[in-house]
CSV table of N, CA and C in Angstrom, one decimal:
chain,number,residue,atom,x,y,z
A,1397,UNK,N,18.7,-8.2,-4.5
A,1397,UNK,CA,17.7,-8.5,-5.3
A,1397,UNK,C,17.6,-7.6,-6.5
A,1398,UNK,N,17.3,-8.1,-7.6
A,1398,UNK,CA,17.3,-7.4,-8.9
A,1398,UNK,C,16.2,-6.3,-9.0
A,1399,UNK,N,16.5,-5.1,-9.5
A,1399,UNK,CA,15.6,-4.1,-9.6
A,1399,UNK,C,14.4,-4.5,-10.4
A,1400,UNK,N,14.5,-5.2,-11.5
A,1400,UNK,CA,13.3,-5.6,-12.3
A,1400,UNK,C,12.3,-6.4,-11.5
A,1401,UNK,N,12.9,-7.3,-10.6
A,1401,UNK,CA,12.0,-8.1,-9.9
A,1401,UNK,C,11.3,-7.3,-8.8
A,1402,UNK,N,12.0,-6.4,-8.2
A,1402,UNK,CA,11.4,-5.5,-7.2
A,1402,UNK,C,10.3,-4.7,-7.9
A,1403,UNK,N,10.5,-4.2,-9.0
A,1403,UNK,CA,9.5,-3.4,-9.7
A,1403,UNK,C,8.2,-4.3,-10.0
A,1404,UNK,N,8.5,-5.5,-10.5
A,1404,UNK,CA,7.4,-6.4,-10.8
A,1404,UNK,C,6.6,-6.7,-9.5
A,1405,UNK,N,7.3,-7.0,-8.5
A,1405,UNK,CA,6.5,-7.3,-7.4
A,1405,UNK,C,5.7,-6.1,-6.8
A,1406,UNK,N,6.2,-5.0,-6.9
A,1406,UNK,CA,5.5,-3.7,-6.4
A,1406,UNK,C,4.3,-3.5,-7.5
A,1407,UNK,N,4.5,-3.7,-8.7
A,1407,UNK,CA,3.4,-3.6,-9.7
A,1407,UNK,C,2.3,-4.5,-9.4
A,1408,UNK,N,2.7,-5.8,-9.1
A,1408,UNK,CA,1.7,-6.9,-8.7
A,1408,UNK,C,0.9,-6.5,-7.5
A,1409,UNK,N,1.5,-6.0,-6.5
A,1409,UNK,CA,1.0,-5.5,-5.3
A,1409,UNK,C,-0.1,-4.4,-5.5
A,1410,UNK,N,0.3,-3.5,-6.2
A,1410,UNK,CA,-0.6,-2.3,-6.4
A,1410,UNK,C,-1.7,-2.8,-7.3
A,1411,UNK,N,-1.5,-3.5,-8.2
A,1411,UNK,CA,-2.7,-4.0,-9.2
A,1411,UNK,C,-3.6,-4.8,-8.3
A,1412,UNK,N,-3.1,-5.6,-7.3
A,1412,UNK,CA,-4.0,-6.4,-6.5
A,1412,UNK,C,-4.7,-5.4,-5.5
A,1413,UNK,N,-4.1,-4.4,-5.1
A,1413,UNK,CA,-4.6,-3.4,-4.1
A,1413,UNK,C,-5.8,-2.7,-4.8
A,1414,UNK,N,-5.5,-2.2,-6.1
A,1414,UNK,CA,-6.6,-1.5,-6.8
A,1414,UNK,C,-7.7,-2.4,-7.2
A,1415,UNK,N,-7.5,-3.7,-7.2
A,1415,UNK,CA,-8.7,-4.7,-7.5
A,1415,UNK,C,-9.3,-5.3,-6.2
A,1416,UNK,N,-8.9,-4.8,-5.0
A,1416,UNK,CA,-9.4,-5.3,-3.8
A,1416,UNK,C,-9.1,-6.8,-3.7
A,1417,UNK,N,-7.9,-7.2,-4.2
A,1417,UNK,CA,-7.5,-8.7,-4.2
A,1417,UNK,C,-6.5,-8.8,-3.1
A,1418,UNK,N,-7.0,-9.2,-1.8
A,1418,UNK,CA,-6.1,-9.3,-0.7
A,1418,UNK,C,-5.1,-10.4,-0.9
A,1419,UNK,N,-5.5,-11.6,-1.4
A,1419,UNK,CA,-4.6,-12.7,-1.5
A,1419,UNK,C,-3.4,-12.2,-2.5
A,1420,UNK,N,-3.8,-11.6,-3.6
A,1420,UNK,CA,-2.7,-11.1,-4.5
A,1420,UNK,C,-1.8,-10.1,-3.8
A,1421,UNK,N,-2.3,-9.2,-2.9
A,1421,UNK,CA,-1.5,-8.2,-2.2
A,1421,UNK,C,-0.6,-9.0,-1.4
A,1422,UNK,N,-0.9,-10.0,-0.8
A,1422,UNK,CA,0.0,-10.7,0.2
A,1422,UNK,C,0.9,-11.7,-0.4
A,1423,UNK,N,0.7,-12.0,-1.7
A,1423,UNK,CA,1.5,-13.1,-2.4
A,1423,UNK,C,3.0,-13.0,-2.2
A,1424,UNK,N,3.5,-11.7,-2.3
A,1424,UNK,CA,5.0,-11.5,-2.2
A,1424,UNK,C,5.4,-10.7,-0.9
A,1425,UNK,N,4.6,-10.9,0.2
A,1425,UNK,CA,4.9,-10.2,1.5
A,1425,UNK,C,5.4,-11.2,2.4
A,1426,UNK,N,6.5,-10.6,3.1
A,1426,UNK,CA,7.2,-11.3,4.1
A,1426,UNK,C,6.3,-11.6,5.4
A,1427,UNK,N,6.4,-12.7,6.0
A,1427,UNK,CA,5.5,-13.0,7.1
A,1427,UNK,C,5.8,-12.0,8.4
A,1428,UNK,N,6.9,-11.3,8.4
A,1428,UNK,CA,7.2,-10.3,9.4
A,1428,UNK,C,7.1,-8.9,8.9
A,1429,UNK,N,6.2,-8.7,7.8
A,1429,UNK,CA,6.1,-7.3,7.2
A,1429,UNK,C,5.6,-6.3,8.3
A,1430,UNK,N,6.1,-5.1,8.0
A,1430,UNK,CA,5.7,-4.0,8.8
A,1430,UNK,C,5.0,-3.0,8.0
A,1431,UNK,N,3.8,-2.5,8.4
A,1431,UNK,CA,3.1,-1.5,7.7
A,1431,UNK,C,3.1,-0.3,8.5
A,1432,UNK,N,3.5,0.9,7.9
A,1432,UNK,CA,3.5,2.2,8.6
A,1432,UNK,C,2.7,3.2,7.7
A,1433,UNK,N,1.9,4.0,8.5
A,1433,UNK,CA,1.2,5.2,7.7
A,1433,UNK,C,1.7,6.4,8.5
A,1434,UNK,N,2.3,7.3,7.7
A,1434,UNK,CA,2.8,8.6,8.4
A,1434,UNK,C,2.1,9.7,7.6
A,1435,UNK,N,1.5,10.7,8.4
A,1435,UNK,CA,0.7,11.8,7.9
A,1435,UNK,C,1.4,13.0,8.7
A,1436,UNK,N,1.7,14.0,7.9
A,1436,UNK,CA,2.3,15.2,8.5
A,1436,UNK,C,3.5,14.9,9.5
A,1437,UNK,N,4.3,13.9,9.2
A,1437,UNK,CA,5.4,13.6,10.1
A,1437,UNK,C,5.0,12.7,11.3
A,1438,UNK,N,3.8,12.3,11.4
A,1438,UNK,CA,3.4,11.5,12.6
A,1438,UNK,C,3.0,10.2,12.1
A,1439,UNK,N,3.5,9.1,12.7
A,1439,UNK,CA,3.1,7.7,12.4
A,1439,UNK,C,1.7,7.5,13.1
A,1440,UNK,N,0.6,7.3,12.3
A,1440,UNK,CA,-0.7,7.1,12.7
A,1440,UNK,C,-1.2,5.6,12.7
A,1441,UNK,N,-0.4,4.8,12.0
A,1441,UNK,CA,-0.7,3.4,11.9
A,1441,UNK,C,0.6,2.7,11.8
A,1442,UNK,N,0.7,1.6,12.7
A,1442,UNK,CA,2.0,0.8,12.6
A,1442,UNK,C,1.6,-0.6,13.0
A,1443,UNK,N,1.7,-1.5,12.0
A,1443,UNK,CA,1.3,-3.0,12.2
A,1443,UNK,C,2.4,-3.8,11.8
A,1444,UNK,N,2.5,-5.0,12.4
A,1444,UNK,CA,3.6,-5.9,12.1
A,1444,UNK,C,3.0,-7.3,12.0
A,1445,UNK,N,3.4,-8.0,10.9
A,1445,UNK,CA,2.9,-9.4,10.7
A,1445,UNK,C,2.0,-9.5,9.5
A,1446,UNK,N,2.1,-10.5,8.8
A,1446,UNK,CA,1.2,-10.7,7.7
A,1446,UNK,C,-0.2,-10.9,8.0
A,1447,UNK,N,-0.5,-11.7,9.2
A,1447,UNK,CA,-1.8,-11.9,9.5
A,1447,UNK,C,-2.5,-10.6,9.9
A,1448,UNK,N,-1.9,-9.6,10.7
A,1448,UNK,CA,-2.3,-8.5,11.0
A,1448,UNK,C,-2.6,-7.6,9.8
A,1449,UNK,N,-1.6,-7.6,8.9
A,1449,UNK,CA,-1.9,-6.8,7.6
A,1449,UNK,C,-3.0,-7.3,6.8
A,1450,UNK,N,-3.2,-8.7,6.8
A,1450,UNK,CA,-4.4,-9.2,6.0
A,1450,UNK,C,-5.7,-8.8,6.7
A,1451,UNK,N,-5.7,-8.8,8.0
A,1451,UNK,CA,-6.9,-8.4,8.7
A,1451,UNK,C,-7.2,-6.9,8.5
A,1452,UNK,N,-6.2,-6.1,8.5
A,1452,UNK,CA,-6.4,-4.7,8.2
A,1452,UNK,C,-6.8,-4.5,6.7
A,1453,UNK,N,-6.3,-5.2,5.8
A,1453,UNK,CA,-6.7,-5.0,4.4
A,1453,UNK,C,-8.2,-5.5,4.2
A,1454,UNK,N,-8.6,-6.6,4.9
A,1454,UNK,CA,-10.0,-6.9,4.8
A,1454,UNK,C,-10.9,-5.9,5.4
A,1455,UNK,N,-10.5,-5.3,6.5
A,1455,UNK,CA,-11.3,-4.2,7.0
A,1455,UNK,C,-11.4,-2.9,6.1
A,1456,UNK,N,-10.3,-2.7,5.4
A,1456,UNK,CA,-10.2,-1.5,4.5
A,1456,UNK,C,-11.1,-1.7,3.3
A,1457,UNK,N,-11.4,-2.8,3.0
A,1457,UNK,CA,-12.2,-3.1,1.7
A,1457,UNK,C,-13.5,-2.3,1.7
A,1458,UNK,N,-14.2,-2.3,2.8
A,1458,UNK,CA,-15.5,-1.6,2.9
A,1458,UNK,C,-15.2,0.0,2.8
A,1459,UNK,N,-14.1,0.5,3.0
A,1459,UNK,CA,-13.9,2.0,3.0
A,1459,UNK,C,-14.1,2.6,1.7
A,1460,UNK,N,-13.8,1.9,0.6
A,1460,UNK,CA,-13.9,2.5,-0.8
A,1460,UNK,C,-14.8,1.6,-1.7
A,1461,UNK,N,-15.5,2.3,-2.6
A,1461,UNK,CA,-16.3,1.6,-3.7
A,1461,UNK,C,-15.2,1.3,-4.7
A,1462,UNK,N,-14.3,2.3,-5.0
A,1462,UNK,CA,-13.2,2.1,-6.0
A,1462,UNK,C,-12.0,2.8,-5.4
A,1463,UNK,N,-10.9,2.3,-5.7
A,1463,UNK,CA,-9.6,2.9,-5.3
A,1463,UNK,C,-8.5,2.6,-6.3
A,1464,UNK,N,-7.6,3.6,-6.4
A,1464,UNK,CA,-6.6,3.4,-7.5
A,1464,UNK,C,-5.3,4.2,-7.1
A,1465,UNK,N,-4.2,3.4,-7.0
A,1465,UNK,CA,-2.9,3.9,-6.8
A,1465,UNK,C,-2.2,3.9,-8.1
A,1466,UNK,N,-1.5,5.0,-8.5
A,1466,UNK,CA,-0.7,5.2,-9.7
A,1466,UNK,C,0.7,5.6,-9.2
A,1467,UNK,N,1.7,4.9,-9.7
A,1467,UNK,CA,3.1,5.3,-9.4
A,1467,UNK,C,3.5,6.4,-10.5
A,1468,UNK,N,3.9,7.5,-10.2
A,1468,UNK,CA,4.3,8.5,-11.0
A,1468,UNK,C,5.8,8.7,-11.1
A,1469,UNK,N,6.5,8.2,-10.1
A,1469,UNK,CA,8.0,8.2,-10.1
A,1469,UNK,C,8.5,7.2,-9.2
A,1470,UNK,N,9.6,6.5,-9.5
A,1470,UNK,CA,10.1,5.4,-8.8
A,1470,UNK,C,11.7,5.6,-8.6
A,1471,UNK,N,12.1,5.5,-7.4
A,1471,UNK,CA,13.6,5.5,-7.1
A,1471,UNK,C,14.0,4.3,-6.4
A,1472,UNK,N,15.0,3.6,-6.8
A,1472,UNK,CA,15.4,2.4,-6.2
A,1472,UNK,C,16.8,2.6,-5.6
A,1473,UNK,N,16.9,2.3,-4.2
A,1473,UNK,CA,18.2,2.3,-3.6
A,1473,UNK,C,18.5,1.1,-2.9
A,1474,UNK,N,19.3,0.1,-3.4
A,1474,UNK,CA,19.5,-1.1,-2.8
A,1474,UNK,C,18.2,-2.0,-2.7
A,1475,UNK,N,17.8,-2.4,-1.5
A,1475,UNK,CA,16.5,-3.1,-1.3
A,1475,UNK,C,15.3,-2.3,-1.0
A,1476,UNK,N,15.4,-1.0,-1.2
A,1476,UNK,CA,14.3,-0.1,-0.9
A,1476,UNK,C,13.9,0.6,-2.1
A,1477,UNK,N,12.5,0.7,-2.3
A,1477,UNK,CA,12.0,1.4,-3.5
A,1477,UNK,C,11.0,2.5,-3.0
A,1478,UNK,N,11.4,3.6,-3.4
A,1478,UNK,CA,10.5,4.8,-3.0
A,1478,UNK,C,9.5,5.2,-4.3
A,1479,UNK,N,8.3,5.2,-4.1
A,1479,UNK,CA,7.4,5.4,-5.2
A,1479,UNK,C,6.6,6.7,-4.8
A,1480,UNK,N,6.7,7.7,-5.8
A,1480,UNK,CA,5.8,8.9,-5.7
A,1480,UNK,C,4.5,8.4,-6.3
A,1481,UNK,N,3.4,8.6,-5.5
A,1481,UNK,CA,2.1,8.0,-5.9
A,1481,UNK,C,1.0,9.2,-6.0
A,1482,UNK,N,0.0,8.9,-6.8
A,1482,UNK,CA,-1.3,9.6,-6.8
A,1482,UNK,C,-2.3,8.5,-6.4
A,1483,UNK,N,-3.1,8.9,-5.5
A,1483,UNK,CA,-4.2,7.9,-5.0
A,1483,UNK,C,-5.5,8.7,-5.4
A,1484,UNK,N,-6.5,7.9,-5.8
A,1484,UNK,CA,-7.9,8.5,-5.8
A,1484,UNK,C,-8.8,7.3,-5.4
A,1485,UNK,N,-9.8,7.7,-4.7
A,1485,UNK,CA,-10.8,6.7,-4.4
A,1485,UNK,C,-12.2,7.2,-4.1
A,1486,UNK,N,-13.2,6.3,-4.3
A,1486,UNK,CA,-14.5,6.7,-4.0
A,1486,UNK,C,-14.9,6.1,-2.8
A,1487,UNK,N,-15.3,7.0,-1.8
A,1487,UNK,CA,-15.6,6.5,-0.5
A,1487,UNK,C,-16.9,5.6,-0.5
A,1488,UNK,N,-16.8,4.4,0.3
A,1488,UNK,CA,-17.8,3.5,0.3
A,1488,UNK,C,-18.7,3.5,1.5
A,1489,UNK,N,-18.5,4.6,2.4
A,1489,UNK,CA,-19.3,4.6,3.7
A,1489,UNK,C,-19.2,6.0,4.3
A,1490,UNK,N,-20.2,6.4,5.1
A,1490,UNK,CA,-20.1,7.8,5.6
A,1490,UNK,C,-19.2,7.7,6.8
A,1491,UNK,N,-18.3,8.8,6.9
A,1491,UNK,CA,-17.4,8.9,8.1
A,1491,UNK,C,-17.9,10.0,8.9
A,1492,UNK,N,-18.0,9.8,10.3
A,1492,UNK,CA,-18.4,10.8,11.2
A,1492,UNK,C,-17.5,12.1,11.0
A,1493,UNK,N,-18.1,13.2,10.8
A,1493,UNK,CA,-17.3,14.5,10.6
A,1493,UNK,C,-16.3,14.4,9.4
A,1494,UNK,N,-16.7,13.6,8.4
A,1494,UNK,CA,-15.7,13.4,7.3
A,1494,UNK,C,-16.4,13.2,6.0
A,1495,UNK,N,-15.7,12.5,5.1
A,1495,UNK,CA,-16.4,12.3,3.7
A,1495,UNK,C,-17.6,11.5,3.8
A,1496,UNK,N,-18.4,11.5,2.9
A,1496,UNK,CA,-19.6,10.7,2.8
A,1496,UNK,C,-19.6,9.7,1.6
A,1497,UNK,N,-20.4,8.7,1.7
A,1497,UNK,CA,-20.5,7.7,0.6
A,1497,UNK,C,-20.5,8.4,-0.8
A,1498,UNK,N,-19.7,7.8,-1.7
A,1498,UNK,CA,-19.8,8.4,-3.1
A,1498,UNK,C,-18.8,9.5,-3.3
A,1499,UNK,N,-18.3,10.1,-2.3
A,1499,UNK,CA,-17.4,11.2,-2.4
A,1499,UNK,C,-15.9,10.7,-3.0
A,1500,UNK,N,-15.5,11.5,-3.9
A,1500,UNK,CA,-14.0,11.2,-4.5
A,1500,UNK,C,-13.0,11.9,-3.7
A,1501,UNK,N,-12.0,11.2,-3.3
A,1501,UNK,CA,-10.9,11.8,-2.6
A,1501,UNK,C,-9.6,11.5,-3.5
A,1502,UNK,N,-8.8,12.5,-3.4
A,1502,UNK,CA,-7.5,12.4,-4.2
A,1502,UNK,C,-6.3,12.8,-3.3
A,1503,UNK,N,-5.3,12.0,-3.2
A,1503,UNK,CA,-4.1,12.3,-2.4
A,1503,UNK,C,-2.9,12.1,-3.2
A,1504,UNK,N,-1.8,12.8,-2.8
A,1504,UNK,CA,-0.4,12.5,-3.4
A,1504,UNK,C,0.4,12.2,-2.3
A,1505,UNK,N,1.4,11.5,-2.5
A,1505,UNK,CA,2.4,11.0,-1.4
A,1505,UNK,C,3.4,10.1,-1.9
A,1506,UNK,N,3.9,9.3,-1.0
A,1506,UNK,CA,4.9,8.2,-1.4
A,1506,UNK,C,4.6,6.9,-0.7
A,1507,UNK,N,4.9,5.9,-1.4
A,1507,UNK,CA,4.8,4.5,-0.7
A,1507,UNK,C,6.3,4.0,-0.9
A,1508,UNK,N,6.8,3.6,0.3
A,1508,UNK,CA,8.2,3.0,0.4
A,1508,UNK,C,8.0,1.5,0.6
A,1509,UNK,N,8.7,0.7,-0.3
A,1509,UNK,CA,8.7,-0.7,-0.1
A,1509,UNK,C,10.1,-1.2,0.2
A,1510,UNK,N,10.3,-2.0,1.2
A,1510,UNK,CA,11.6,-2.5,1.5
A,1510,UNK,C,11.5,-4.0,1.3
A,1511,UNK,N,12.7,-4.6,0.8
A,1511,UNK,CA,12.7,-6.0,0.5
A,1511,UNK,C,13.6,-6.8,1.4
A,1512,UNK,N,13.2,-8.0,1.8
A,1512,UNK,CA,14.1,-8.9,2.4
A,1512,UNK,C,13.9,-10.3,2.0
A,1513,UNK,N,14.9,-11.0,1.6
A,1513,UNK,CA,14.9,-12.4,1.1
A,1513,UNK,C,13.8,-12.5,0.0
A,1514,UNK,N,13.7,-11.5,-0.8
A,1514,UNK,CA,12.7,-11.5,-2.0
A,1514,UNK,C,11.3,-11.3,-1.8
A,1515,UNK,N,11.0,-10.8,-0.6
A,1515,UNK,CA,9.6,-10.5,-0.1
A,1515,UNK,C,9.6,-9.1,0.4
A,1516,UNK,N,8.4,-8.5,0.4
A,1516,UNK,CA,8.2,-7.1,0.9
A,1516,UNK,C,8.2,-7.2,2.5
A,1517,UNK,N,9.1,-6.6,3.1
A,1517,UNK,CA,9.3,-6.6,4.5
A,1517,UNK,C,8.7,-5.3,5.2
A,1518,UNK,N,8.6,-4.2,4.4
A,1518,UNK,CA,8.2,-3.0,4.9
A,1518,UNK,C,7.3,-2.2,3.8
A,1519,UNK,N,6.2,-1.7,4.2
A,1519,UNK,CA,5.4,-0.9,3.4
A,1519,UNK,C,5.1,0.4,4.2
A,1520,UNK,N,5.6,1.5,3.7
A,1520,UNK,CA,5.4,2.8,4.6
A,1520,UNK,C,4.8,3.8,3.6
A,1521,UNK,N,3.6,4.2,4.0
A,1521,UNK,CA,2.9,5.2,3.1
A,1521,UNK,C,3.1,6.5,3.9
A,1522,UNK,N,3.5,7.6,3.1
A,1522,UNK,CA,3.8,8.9,3.7
A,1522,UNK,C,3.0,9.9,2.9
A,1523,UNK,N,2.2,10.8,3.7
A,1523,UNK,CA,1.4,11.8,3.1
A,1523,UNK,C,1.8,13.1,3.7
């Protein structure tokens, strides 16, 4: 797959994510997509399949009033794209023993996208 196309698909995915546009996020996602979230070396979320990803994305909408991912660096290796990212979001609900509605959170990390047959087959967020 061409690098330019992979970059465009990732840009479209992130734009849709930032706009809470779930259908836009899923437009270029493979039906067997895997989502992984790793924090401090431990996998704390692992989902497989576009329907499960859609359900998780719909549930996540209420967590933030605003959210934004910005890519600050991008490295392409074959069908895998590693993106160093900055995330900021305004919390949309109170969390027990955690952030409260209206609080701003900022995170740095990376998001790895892997492609198969022109679609995103893996999304791995690492913090």
